[in-house]
Amino acid sequence: MSAPNYKPHLSRSEIFYPTFERKSGNKEVTHYCPGCGHGSLHKMIAESIQDLGINDRTIFVSPVGCSVFAYYYFDTGNIQAPHGRAPAVGTGAQRARPHSVVISYQGDGDLAAIGLNEILQAANRGEKMVVFFVNNAIYGMTGGQMAPTTLPGMRTTTTPMGRDTRLAGNPTRMCELISTLDAPIYVARGCLASPKHTMRTRKLVRKALKMQTEGKGFCFVEVLSACPTGWGMQPVDSHQWILDNMVPQFPLEIFVDKTDLDHDDYIPPKAPSPETFHEVIRIADAANQMAPAQPETKYKDPRIKVAGFGGQGVLLLGLGLAQCGMMEGRHVTWLPSYGPEMRGGTAHCHVNIADEEIGSPLISKPTVLVAMNQPSLTKFEGELVEGALVIMNSSMVPNKPKRKDLELLELPATAIAEELGNARAANMVVLGAYAGYTGVLSLETCLESLKTLIKRQALVDLNVKAITKGFEFGKAARG
Ligand SMILES: Cc1ncc(C[n+]2csc(CCOP(=O)(O)OP(=O)(O)O)c2C)c(N)n1
Ligand code: SF4
């Protein structure tokens, strides 16, 4: 086998998209300021991915911070994580796809402030991922506030007189902290202040990525990087500033290197074949095409969205549907989406009930909509697949759907519940009606589920009646 070409690339790496479609204008350039270290580090990472031939295996987790748009640049797998949570997201990605090479790319605000716990836990667990930590001693994206790595005396927008260590503590040295843990196998710090330093950092990046291809464990590469904009300096001066000020505080060392660790127990997971990928894409395409679901899908493996306002027991109804499905031996998921918690705010949840394992709890094309109030119908009508079932709480939904292709069950759930003595039992009327109308769940299961759903014994009778009434209504409507 010929040796891979490890020379610096003179042209743009193939790992970058040919054009950056982030917004109109020049699609050839990134959004980074002149002299920013993010661009240089991106280049190094891209070149290493290309040389190692791992672009199909790479999952790049981008953070919140100036590098939030990394997914516009890297033609790899991409996930954008909430602030500080990239290591947790990377953990999930790696465990779900053990063959993948996971990169968690993070700034110092992201990693050393809000995400400090995440990174330490991931490092301590020895997750198989590489973390590239861009330390520019400042919160770049939000306008130059103090970060945990801000140097003593350094002026930032939140420390205009300079960081006072008596008030704001001392800079956090992340490499040193992480190298106290047992699990990490590679911990190193580089910088981008001169060609010599840049070439050294390039090696660190490459080595950490190579170790990932061998599934060796947790690698952490910190890169001292310029933020000329946040520092209020010219790019050239900012590089000198790194050497004069940052390097003494953050020494350029290799803190941990367990390259020779014996990994006899490591069995590289089998790479999915290209055919597998094609098959996945074919199935996904077919699933999308099938989105105008067949009636049996609607009844047999329903994808249900339940929506209403806070206080209508929408989330409990969703939980009830999932609970019943589970009790009948089906696969189920329940995903709540919390609106404002106050009464009157909207709430909705996603419920899947299926014979097969469920890929995602998120439902973008429901086959069933339960609309407990008018805004819910208006909001979600457009998402429904052709021929979907709408159970509308006609007591509170005066206007029917605009679409003519939908199957409608008009159910005066609130009125029925009021007759029983409590409008809040309307959700259980719907549970019963859904079971009676579709036959997906049995009445017995619905009643049995109350043992789990209702904690207050005094409310059980009311809810038994609500489910039963709803079931009778649904069954009669079905005819
Ligand atoms: C949960 C949350 N808290 C705060 C913010 C605001 N915020 C966005 S980026 C950022 C700091 C980014 O700084 P850093 O991680 O150092 O990255 P840089 O921009 O310097 O590359 C903050 C505080 C947010 N988006 N989300
Ligand atoms: S603000 Fe700083 S970190 Fe952000 S893009 Fe500009 S130079 Fe880079």
Short mmCIF file of C-alpha atoms and ligand atoms in Angstrom, two decimals:
data_model
loop_
_atom_site.label_atom_id
_atom_site.label_comp_id
_atom_site.label_asym_id
_atom_site.label_seq_id
_atom_site.Cartn_x
_atom_site.Cartn_y
_atom_site.Cartn_z
CA MET A 1 0.00 0.00 0.00
CA SER A 2 1.45 3.39 -0.90
CA ALA A 3 2.02 5.91 1.87
CA PRO A 4 -0.76 8.44 2.16
CA ASN A 5 -0.02 11.92 0.94
CA TYR A 6 0.49 13.97 4.09
CA LYS A 7 1.82 17.09 2.43
CA PRO A 8 -0.04 20.31 3.09
CA HIS A 9 -2.70 20.80 0.47
CA LEU A 10 -2.21 23.71 -1.85
CA SER A 11 -5.73 23.65 -3.18
CA ARG A 12 -8.92 23.62 -1.21
CA SER A 13 -9.62 20.32 0.49
CA GLU A 14 -12.25 18.14 -1.12
CA ILE A 15 -13.81 17.76 2.30
CA PHE A 16 -15.17 21.29 2.00
CA TYR A 17 -18.31 21.77 -0.04
CA PRO A 18 -17.54 23.29 -3.45
CA THR A 19 -19.73 26.27 -2.55
CA PHE A 20 -20.87 27.46 0.85
CA GLU A 21 -24.61 27.91 0.57
CA ARG A 22 -25.02 29.74 3.84
CA LYS A 23 -26.44 32.87 2.33
CA SER A 24 -26.42 34.91 -0.83
CA GLY A 25 -23.25 36.70 -1.85
CA ASN A 26 -19.81 35.18 -2.14
CA LYS A 27 -20.19 31.45 -1.67
CA GLU A 28 -16.47 30.81 -1.86
CA VAL A 29 -15.54 32.15 1.57
CA THR A 30 -16.41 31.27 5.13
CA HIS A 31 -18.06 33.70 7.52
CA TYR A 32 -14.96 33.99 9.72
CA CYS A 33 -13.19 37.32 10.28
CA PRO A 34 -9.75 37.82 8.67
CA GLY A 35 -7.08 36.25 10.85
CA CYS A 36 -9.52 34.09 12.82
CA GLY A 37 -8.08 30.75 13.90
CA HIS A 38 -11.27 28.83 13.17
CA GLY A 39 -10.61 28.97 9.43
CA SER A 40 -7.08 27.57 9.78
CA LEU A 41 -8.19 24.79 12.08
CA HIS A 42 -11.04 23.89 9.73
CA LYS A 43 -8.48 23.55 6.97
CA MET A 44 -6.28 21.23 9.02
CA ILE A 45 -9.19 19.05 10.02
CA ALA A 46 -10.50 18.86 6.46
CA GLU A 47 -7.09 17.90 5.07
CA SER A 48 -6.65 15.17 7.66
CA ILE A 49 -10.09 13.76 7.00
CA GLN A 50 -9.29 13.70 3.31
CA ASP A 51 -5.88 12.09 3.75
CA LEU A 52 -7.24 9.47 6.11
CA GLY A 53 -10.13 8.82 3.73
CA ILE A 54 -12.72 8.98 6.48
CA ASN A 55 -15.21 11.54 5.21
CA ASP A 56 -17.96 8.92 4.91
CA ARG A 57 -17.36 7.89 8.50
CA THR A 58 -16.99 11.33 10.02
CA ILE A 59 -19.68 12.96 12.11
CA PHE A 60 -18.84 16.57 12.81
CA VAL A 61 -20.65 18.03 15.81
CA SER A 62 -20.59 21.80 15.62
CA PRO A 63 -21.16 23.97 18.66
CA VAL A 64 -22.81 27.26 19.42
CA GLY A 65 -20.27 30.02 18.93
CA CYS A 66 -18.53 31.50 15.91
CA SER A 67 -18.09 28.00 14.48
CA VAL A 68 -21.82 27.28 14.64
CA PHE A 69 -21.95 27.21 10.84
CA ALA A 70 -19.29 24.53 10.40
CA TYR A 71 -21.94 22.32 8.84
CA TYR A 72 -22.06 24.66 5.86
CA TYR A 73 -18.42 23.88 5.15
CA PHE A 74 -17.65 20.23 5.94
CA ASP A 75 -18.99 17.67 3.54
CA THR A 76 -19.21 15.04 6.28
CA GLY A 77 -22.01 13.94 8.55
CA ASN A 78 -23.06 17.00 10.54
CA ILE A 79 -24.96 17.64 13.72
CA GLN A 80 -25.33 21.03 15.34
CA ALA A 81 -25.47 20.76 19.12
CA PRO A 82 -26.86 23.17 21.71
CA HIS A 83 -24.39 25.33 23.58
CA GLY A 84 -21.86 23.15 25.43
CA ARG A 85 -23.59 19.88 24.62
CA ALA A 86 -21.44 18.69 21.71
CA PRO A 87 -19.73 15.92 23.75
CA ALA A 88 -23.10 14.51 24.82
CA VAL A 89 -24.41 14.65 21.27
CA GLY A 90 -21.15 13.11 20.05
CA THR A 91 -21.49 10.33 22.62
CA GLY A 92 -24.92 9.46 21.26
CA ALA A 93 -23.73 9.57 17.66
CA GLN A 94 -20.70 7.39 18.37
CA ARG A 95 -22.63 4.82 20.34
CA ALA A 96 -25.34 4.62 17.73
CA ARG A 97 -22.81 4.43 14.88
CA PRO A 98 -19.69 2.81 16.44
CA HIS A 99 -17.89 2.78 13.12
CA SER A 100 -18.00 6.55 12.86
CA VAL A 101 -15.27 9.05 13.63
CA VAL A 102 -16.87 11.68 15.83
CA ILE A 103 -15.50 15.21 16.04
CA SER A 104 -16.70 17.54 18.74
CA TYR A 105 -15.62 21.04 17.77
CA GLN A 106 -15.95 23.63 20.53
CA GLY A 107 -14.99 27.13 21.63
CA ASP A 108 -13.90 28.08 25.13
CA GLY A 109 -17.22 29.60 26.16
CA ASP A 110 -18.97 26.53 24.85
CA LEU A 111 -16.60 23.93 26.30
CA ALA A 112 -15.10 25.46 29.42
CA ALA A 113 -18.09 27.46 30.69
CA ILE A 114 -21.58 26.16 29.95
CA GLY A 115 -20.31 22.77 28.78
CA LEU A 116 -17.67 22.10 31.44
CA ASN A 117 -19.56 19.23 32.98
CA GLU A 118 -20.31 17.68 29.60
CA ILE A 119 -16.70 17.63 28.52
CA LEU A 120 -15.35 16.28 31.80
CA GLN A 121 -17.92 13.51 31.90
CA ALA A 122 -17.30 12.51 28.28
CA ALA A 123 -13.54 12.54 28.86
CA ASN A 124 -13.90 10.55 32.05
CA ARG A 125 -16.04 7.96 30.27
CA GLY A 126 -13.38 7.74 27.58
CA GLU A 127 -15.86 8.27 24.79
CA LYS A 128 -14.40 7.45 21.41
CA MET A 129 -14.29 10.91 19.90
CA VAL A 130 -11.88 13.70 19.24
CA VAL A 131 -12.54 17.11 20.72
CA PHE A 132 -11.02 20.13 19.02
CA PHE A 133 -11.06 22.93 21.54
CA VAL A 134 -10.58 26.43 20.15
CA ASN A 135 -9.25 28.59 22.92
CA ASN A 136 -9.35 32.25 21.93
CA ALA A 137 -9.67 33.47 25.53
CA ILE A 138 -12.97 35.16 24.80
CA TYR A 139 -16.60 34.69 23.78
CA GLY A 140 -16.17 35.61 20.12
CA MET A 141 -19.65 35.27 18.73
CA THR A 142 -21.50 37.26 21.34
CA GLY A 143 -19.22 40.28 21.32
CA GLY A 144 -16.11 39.53 23.34
CA GLN A 145 -17.20 38.74 26.88
CA MET A 146 -14.89 37.12 29.42
CA ALA A 147 -14.50 33.36 29.01
CA PRO A 148 -13.10 30.89 31.56
CA THR A 149 -9.82 31.07 29.63
CA THR A 150 -9.54 34.88 29.62
CA LEU A 151 -6.10 35.86 30.86
CA PRO A 152 -5.55 37.75 34.14
CA GLY A 153 -5.74 41.46 33.41
CA MET A 154 -7.17 40.89 29.93
CA ARG A 155 -9.77 43.43 28.88
CA THR A 156 -13.06 42.05 27.59
CA THR A 157 -16.47 43.65 27.26
CA THR A 158 -17.43 42.26 30.68
CA THR A 159 -14.05 42.98 32.27
CA PRO A 160 -13.33 46.46 30.85
CA MET A 161 -10.70 47.05 33.51
CA GLY A 162 -9.07 43.71 32.88
CA ARG A 163 -9.86 40.29 34.42
CA ASP A 164 -9.45 40.67 38.15
CA THR A 165 -8.60 37.21 39.44
CA ARG A 166 -9.79 38.12 42.92
CA LEU A 167 -13.29 38.60 41.53
CA ALA A 168 -13.34 36.43 38.44
CA GLY A 169 -10.94 33.62 39.32
CA ASN A 170 -8.07 32.35 37.23
CA PRO A 171 -7.98 31.00 33.69
CA THR A 172 -9.09 27.40 33.38
CA ARG A 173 -6.46 25.13 31.86
CA MET A 174 -8.53 22.49 30.14
CA CYS A 175 -5.74 20.21 28.94
CA GLU A 176 -4.28 20.06 32.42
CA LEU A 177 -7.70 19.34 33.94
CA ILE A 178 -8.53 16.61 31.47
CA SER A 179 -5.16 14.95 31.76
CA THR A 180 -5.85 14.23 35.44
CA LEU A 181 -8.47 11.73 34.30
CA ASP A 182 -7.59 8.12 33.59
CA ALA A 183 -9.49 7.53 30.38
CA PRO A 184 -8.24 10.07 27.82
CA ILE A 185 -5.62 8.65 25.49
CA TYR A 186 -4.38 11.81 23.87
CA VAL A 187 -4.36 15.33 25.29
CA ALA A 188 -2.32 18.02 23.60
CA ARG A 189 -2.17 21.76 23.09
CA GLY A 190 -1.04 23.60 20.00
CA CYS A 191 -1.33 27.11 18.66
CA LEU A 192 -1.72 28.91 15.38
CA ALA A 193 0.61 31.83 15.99
CA SER A 194 3.36 31.16 13.43
CA PRO A 195 3.99 28.78 10.50
CA LYS A 196 6.14 26.61 12.78
CA HIS A 197 3.44 26.38 15.43
CA THR A 198 0.79 25.83 12.81
CA MET A 199 2.68 22.88 11.33
CA ARG A 200 3.06 21.35 14.78
CA THR A 201 -0.65 21.80 15.50
CA ARG A 202 -1.41 20.17 12.18
CA LYS A 203 0.38 17.05 13.41
CA LEU A 204 -1.62 17.01 16.63
CA VAL A 205 -4.87 17.26 14.70
CA ARG A 206 -3.85 14.50 12.35
CA LYS A 207 -2.68 12.20 15.12
CA ALA A 208 -5.88 12.59 17.13
CA LEU A 209 -7.99 11.86 14.08
CA LYS A 210 -5.86 8.86 13.19
CA MET A 211 -6.36 7.48 16.69
CA GLN A 212 -10.09 7.80 16.15
CA THR A 213 -9.92 5.71 13.02
CA GLU A 214 -8.46 2.98 15.21
CA GLY A 215 -11.22 3.40 17.79
CA LYS A 216 -8.69 4.04 20.51
CA GLY A 217 -10.57 6.39 22.81
CA PHE A 218 -10.99 9.98 23.88
CA CYS A 219 -8.65 12.56 22.34
CA PHE A 220 -8.52 16.24 23.21
CA VAL A 221 -6.64 18.81 21.18
CA GLU A 222 -6.68 22.40 22.39
CA VAL A 223 -5.68 25.08 19.92
CA LEU A 224 -4.70 28.60 21.00
CA SER A 225 -6.34 30.66 18.36
CA ALA A 226 -6.65 34.34 17.48
CA CYS A 227 -9.83 36.36 17.67
CA PRO A 228 -8.58 39.65 16.19
CA THR A 229 -12.09 41.09 16.18
CA GLY A 230 -12.82 40.32 19.81
CA TRP A 231 -9.34 41.35 20.89
CA GLY A 232 -9.47 44.60 18.85
CA MET A 233 -6.18 43.83 17.10
CA GLN A 234 -4.80 43.43 13.61
CA PRO A 235 -4.42 39.74 12.67
CA VAL A 236 -0.61 39.92 12.63
CA ASP A 237 -0.48 41.53 16.07
CA SER A 238 -2.93 39.00 17.41
CA HIS A 239 -0.56 36.19 16.49
CA GLN A 240 2.28 37.80 18.36
CA TRP A 241 -0.09 38.35 21.28
CA ILE A 242 -0.74 34.62 21.45
CA LEU A 243 2.97 33.91 21.74
CA ASP A 244 3.62 36.64 24.28
CA ASN A 245 0.59 36.18 26.48
CA MET A 246 -1.32 32.99 25.90
CA VAL A 247 1.51 30.49 25.56
CA PRO A 248 3.02 31.30 29.00
CA GLN A 249 -0.41 30.73 30.53
CA PHE A 250 -1.28 27.70 28.41
CA PRO A 251 1.95 25.76 27.71
CA LEU A 252 2.23 23.96 24.40
CA GLU A 253 2.65 20.40 25.53
CA ILE A 254 1.53 16.89 24.87
CA PHE A 255 0.04 15.99 28.21
CA VAL A 256 -1.14 12.47 27.50
CA ASP A 257 -0.15 10.15 24.68
CA LYS A 258 -1.18 6.53 24.96
CA THR A 259 -0.54 5.74 21.33
CA ASP A 260 0.97 2.40 22.21
CA LEU A 261 -1.85 1.35 24.44
CA ASP A 262 -2.69 -2.25 23.76
CA HIS A 263 -6.05 -2.37 22.12
CA ASP A 264 -6.37 -6.07 21.64
CA ASP A 265 -9.92 -5.86 22.85
CA TYR A 266 -10.86 -3.42 20.14
CA ILE A 267 -12.75 -5.01 17.28
CA PRO A 268 -13.33 -2.37 14.64
CA PRO A 269 -17.03 -2.24 13.92
CA LYS A 270 -17.86 -3.33 10.43
CA ALA A 271 -18.33 -0.45 8.05
CA PRO A 272 -21.73 -0.40 6.44
CA SER A 273 -21.28 -1.22 2.75
CA PRO A 274 -22.14 1.34 0.09
CA GLU A 275 -25.09 -0.92 -0.72
CA THR A 276 -26.31 -0.43 2.86
CA PHE A 277 -26.24 3.34 2.42
CA HIS A 278 -28.08 3.07 -0.86
CA GLU A 279 -30.60 0.81 0.76
CA VAL A 280 -31.11 3.28 3.63
CA ILE A 281 -31.57 6.13 1.17
CA ARG A 282 -33.97 4.02 -0.89
CA ILE A 283 -36.01 3.12 2.19
CA ALA A 284 -36.03 6.75 3.38
CA ASP A 285 -37.15 7.92 -0.05
CA ALA A 286 -39.78 5.26 -0.20
CA ALA A 287 -40.97 6.23 3.28
CA ASN A 288 -41.28 9.84 2.17
CA GLN A 289 -43.15 8.84 -0.95
CA MET A 290 -45.41 6.74 1.16
CA ALA A 291 -46.15 9.67 3.41
CA PRO A 292 -49.66 9.95 1.99
CA ALA A 293 -50.30 6.97 4.24
CA GLN A 294 -52.55 4.09 3.46
CA PRO A 295 -55.63 3.85 5.66
CA GLU A 296 -54.23 0.77 7.39
CA THR A 297 -51.15 2.77 8.43
CA LYS A 298 -53.43 5.32 9.98
CA TYR A 299 -55.11 2.68 12.06
CA LYS A 300 -52.45 0.04 12.47
CA ASP A 301 -49.23 2.00 13.01
CA PRO A 302 -50.47 5.50 13.72
CA ARG A 303 -48.28 8.57 13.89
CA ILE A 304 -50.32 10.78 16.16
CA LYS A 305 -49.98 14.43 17.00
CA VAL A 306 -52.02 15.57 19.98
CA ALA A 307 -52.41 19.31 20.39
CA GLY A 308 -54.33 21.76 22.51
CA PHE A 309 -53.83 24.44 25.09
CA GLY A 310 -52.13 24.03 28.44
CA GLY A 311 -54.54 22.62 31.01
CA GLN A 312 -56.41 20.36 28.57
CA GLY A 313 -54.32 17.36 29.52
CA VAL A 314 -52.83 17.03 26.07
CA LEU A 315 -49.55 15.54 27.23
CA LEU A 316 -51.36 13.09 29.50
CA LEU A 317 -53.55 12.03 26.59
CA GLY A 318 -50.43 11.37 24.52
CA LEU A 319 -48.94 9.45 27.39
CA GLY A 320 -52.17 7.47 27.66
CA LEU A 321 -52.07 6.51 23.99
CA ALA A 322 -48.46 5.40 24.30
CA GLN A 323 -49.11 3.57 27.57
CA CYS A 324 -52.00 1.64 26.03
CA GLY A 325 -49.93 0.79 22.97
CA MET A 326 -47.16 -0.50 25.21
CA MET A 327 -49.60 -2.57 27.27
CA GLU A 328 -50.76 -4.19 24.04
CA GLY A 329 -47.19 -5.22 23.25
CA ARG A 330 -46.52 -2.61 20.58
CA HIS A 331 -43.46 -0.39 20.13
CA VAL A 332 -44.28 3.14 21.24
CA THR A 333 -42.73 6.56 21.63
CA TRP A 334 -44.05 9.68 23.30
CA LEU A 335 -42.36 13.00 22.75
CA PRO A 336 -43.74 16.06 24.53
CA SER A 337 -43.25 19.53 23.17
CA TYR A 338 -43.62 22.00 25.95
CA GLY A 339 -45.06 25.39 25.17
CA PRO A 340 -45.29 28.11 27.80
CA GLU A 341 -46.32 26.35 30.94
CA MET A 342 -49.10 28.75 31.91
CA ARG A 343 -52.73 27.93 31.34
CA GLY A 344 -53.70 29.03 27.86
CA GLY A 345 -50.27 28.32 26.33
CA THR A 346 -50.18 25.70 23.62
CA ALA A 347 -48.85 22.20 24.08
CA HIS A 348 -48.51 19.23 21.84
CA CYS A 349 -46.91 15.82 21.76
CA HIS A 350 -45.96 13.15 19.26
CA VAL A 351 -47.02 9.53 19.73
CA ASN A 352 -45.96 6.59 17.61
CA ILE A 353 -47.50 3.15 17.98
CA ALA A 354 -46.04 0.50 15.71
CA ASP A 355 -45.28 -3.16 15.26
CA GLU A 356 -41.74 -2.44 14.13
CA GLU A 357 -39.07 -0.57 16.08
CA ILE A 358 -39.52 3.17 15.72
CA GLY A 359 -36.69 5.16 14.12
CA SER A 360 -37.52 8.58 15.46
CA PRO A 361 -40.03 9.82 18.01
CA LEU A 362 -40.44 13.04 16.04
CA ILE A 363 -43.46 13.12 13.77
CA SER A 364 -43.33 15.50 10.85
CA LYS A 365 -46.13 13.92 8.82
CA PRO A 366 -48.84 12.73 11.19
CA THR A 367 -51.46 10.23 10.12
CA VAL A 368 -53.68 11.25 13.03
CA LEU A 369 -54.26 14.67 14.56
CA VAL A 370 -56.10 15.24 17.80
CA ALA A 371 -57.04 18.91 17.86
CA MET A 372 -58.34 19.94 21.25
CA ASN A 373 -58.75 23.59 20.26
CA GLN A 374 -59.00 25.68 17.10
CA PRO A 375 -55.40 26.99 16.98
CA SER A 376 -54.12 23.40 17.05
CA LEU A 377 -56.16 22.45 14.02
CA THR A 378 -55.09 25.56 12.16
CA LYS A 379 -51.45 25.01 13.06
CA PHE A 380 -51.10 21.31 12.24
CA GLU A 381 -53.64 20.71 9.46
CA GLY A 382 -51.03 21.44 6.80
CA GLU A 383 -48.62 18.79 8.14
CA LEU A 384 -51.02 15.89 7.82
CA VAL A 385 -50.60 13.19 5.21
CA GLU A 386 -53.29 12.80 2.62
CA GLY A 387 -56.33 11.05 4.05
CA ALA A 388 -55.23 11.52 7.67
CA LEU A 389 -57.68 11.16 10.52
CA VAL A 390 -58.56 14.31 12.45
CA ILE A 391 -60.24 13.92 15.79
CA MET A 392 -61.46 17.38 16.58
CA ASN A 393 -62.88 18.45 19.87
CA SER A 394 -65.94 20.01 18.28
CA SER A 395 -66.90 21.70 21.57
CA MET A 396 -63.91 23.98 21.14
CA VAL A 397 -63.16 23.79 17.43
CA PRO A 398 -65.92 25.66 15.58
CA ASN A 399 -64.26 25.61 12.16
CA LYS A 400 -63.62 22.37 10.34
CA PRO A 401 -60.36 21.74 8.48
CA LYS A 402 -59.97 23.58 5.19
CA ARG A 403 -58.59 20.47 3.50
CA LYS A 404 -61.12 18.17 1.91
CA ASP A 405 -59.02 15.00 1.85
CA LEU A 406 -59.10 14.39 5.59
CA GLU A 407 -61.20 11.92 7.54
CA LEU A 408 -63.00 13.76 10.29
CA LEU A 409 -64.28 12.58 13.63
CA GLU A 410 -66.20 15.42 15.24
CA LEU A 411 -66.21 14.64 18.92
CA PRO A 412 -67.74 17.03 21.48
CA ALA A 413 -65.16 15.87 24.03
CA THR A 414 -65.39 18.85 26.36
CA ALA A 415 -69.19 18.79 26.37
CA ILE A 416 -69.23 15.06 27.14
CA ALA A 417 -66.73 15.58 29.95
CA GLU A 418 -68.77 18.49 31.35
CA GLU A 419 -71.85 16.29 31.41
CA LEU A 420 -69.84 13.82 33.46
CA GLY A 421 -69.00 16.59 35.89
CA ASN A 422 -65.52 17.80 34.89
CA ALA A 423 -64.40 19.38 31.60
CA ARG A 424 -60.84 18.32 32.31
CA ALA A 425 -61.72 14.71 31.58
CA ALA A 426 -62.13 15.64 27.89
CA ASN A 427 -58.71 14.13 27.19
CA MET A 428 -59.86 10.72 28.40
CA VAL A 429 -63.02 11.03 26.30
CA VAL A 430 -60.69 11.38 23.32
CA LEU A 431 -58.61 8.38 24.39
CA GLY A 432 -61.74 6.25 24.49
CA ALA A 433 -63.07 7.68 21.22
CA TYR A 434 -59.79 7.02 19.45
CA ALA A 435 -59.85 3.40 20.61
CA GLY A 436 -63.52 2.93 19.71
CA TYR A 437 -63.23 4.57 16.30
CA THR A 438 -59.99 3.07 15.08
CA GLY A 439 -59.87 -0.26 16.87
CA VAL A 440 -56.13 0.28 17.44
CA LEU A 441 -56.58 -0.10 21.22
CA SER A 442 -59.12 -2.04 23.24
CA LEU A 443 -61.46 -0.52 25.80
CA GLU A 444 -60.06 -2.85 28.46
CA THR A 445 -56.52 -1.62 27.86
CA CYS A 446 -57.63 2.01 28.05
CA LEU A 447 -59.35 1.44 31.37
CA GLU A 448 -56.42 -0.56 32.71
CA SER A 449 -54.01 2.24 31.74
CA LEU A 450 -55.71 4.55 34.22
CA LYS A 451 -53.88 2.74 37.02
CA THR A 452 -50.68 4.24 35.65
CA LEU A 453 -52.02 7.52 34.36
CA ILE A 454 -54.19 8.75 37.23
CA LYS A 455 -52.59 9.09 40.61
CA ARG A 456 -55.59 10.45 42.53
CA GLN A 457 -57.97 7.63 43.33
CA ALA A 458 -60.89 10.06 43.56
CA LEU A 459 -60.57 10.83 39.84
CA VAL A 460 -60.53 7.24 38.63
CA ASP A 461 -64.34 6.85 38.45
CA LEU A 462 -64.72 10.02 36.42
CA ASN A 463 -62.04 8.93 33.97
CA VAL A 464 -63.47 5.42 33.63
CA LYS A 465 -66.76 7.03 32.61
CA ALA A 466 -65.01 9.46 30.26
CA ILE A 467 -63.13 6.68 28.46
CA THR A 468 -66.23 4.51 28.23
CA LYS A 469 -68.40 7.35 26.86
CA GLY A 470 -65.73 8.27 24.36
CA PHE A 471 -65.34 4.65 23.28
CA GLU A 472 -69.07 4.30 22.67
CA PHE A 473 -69.11 7.55 20.72
CA GLY A 474 -66.18 6.50 18.56
CA LYS A 475 -67.57 3.04 17.88
CA ALA A 476 -70.97 4.42 16.92
CA ALA A 477 -69.39 7.00 14.62
CA ARG A 478 -67.41 4.26 12.90
CA GLY A 479 -70.68 2.42 12.31
C1 LIG B 1 -27.80 28.04 26.16
C2 LIG B 1 -27.15 29.24 25.55
N1 LIG B 1 -26.54 30.14 26.35
C3 LIG B 1 -25.92 31.21 25.81
C4 LIG B 1 -25.91 31.40 24.46
C5 LIG B 1 -25.25 32.62 23.88
N2 LIG B 1 -23.98 32.33 23.27
C6 LIG B 1 -23.88 32.08 21.96
S1 LIG B 1 -22.31 31.84 21.47
C7 LIG B 1 -21.73 32.11 23.04
C8 LIG B 1 -20.27 32.09 23.37
C9 LIG B 1 -19.43 31.49 22.31
O1 LIG B 1 -18.09 31.62 22.68
P1 LIG B 1 -17.05 30.48 22.43
O2 LIG B 1 -17.61 29.16 22.82
O3 LIG B 1 -15.81 30.87 23.11
O4 LIG B 1 -16.88 30.43 20.86
P2 LIG B 1 -16.30 31.51 19.84
O5 LIG B 1 -17.50 32.30 19.40
O6 LIG B 1 -15.29 32.33 20.55
O7 LIG B 1 -15.74 30.68 18.76
C10 LIG B 1 -22.78 32.35 23.91
C11 LIG B 1 -22.61 32.65 25.34
C12 LIG B 1 -26.57 30.44 23.65
N3 LIG B 1 -26.60 30.55 22.33
N4 LIG B 1 -27.18 29.37 24.22
S1 SF4 B 2 -15.31 37.12 16.26
FE1 SF4 B 2 -13.33 36.20 16.68
S2 SF4 B 2 -13.71 33.97 16.80
FE2 SF4 B 2 -15.47 34.94 15.80
S3 SF4 B 2 -15.08 34.78 13.61
FE3 SF4 B 2 -14.34 36.77 14.29
S4 SF4 B 2 -12.19 36.46 14.80
FE4 SF4 B 2 -13.15 34.45 14.69
#
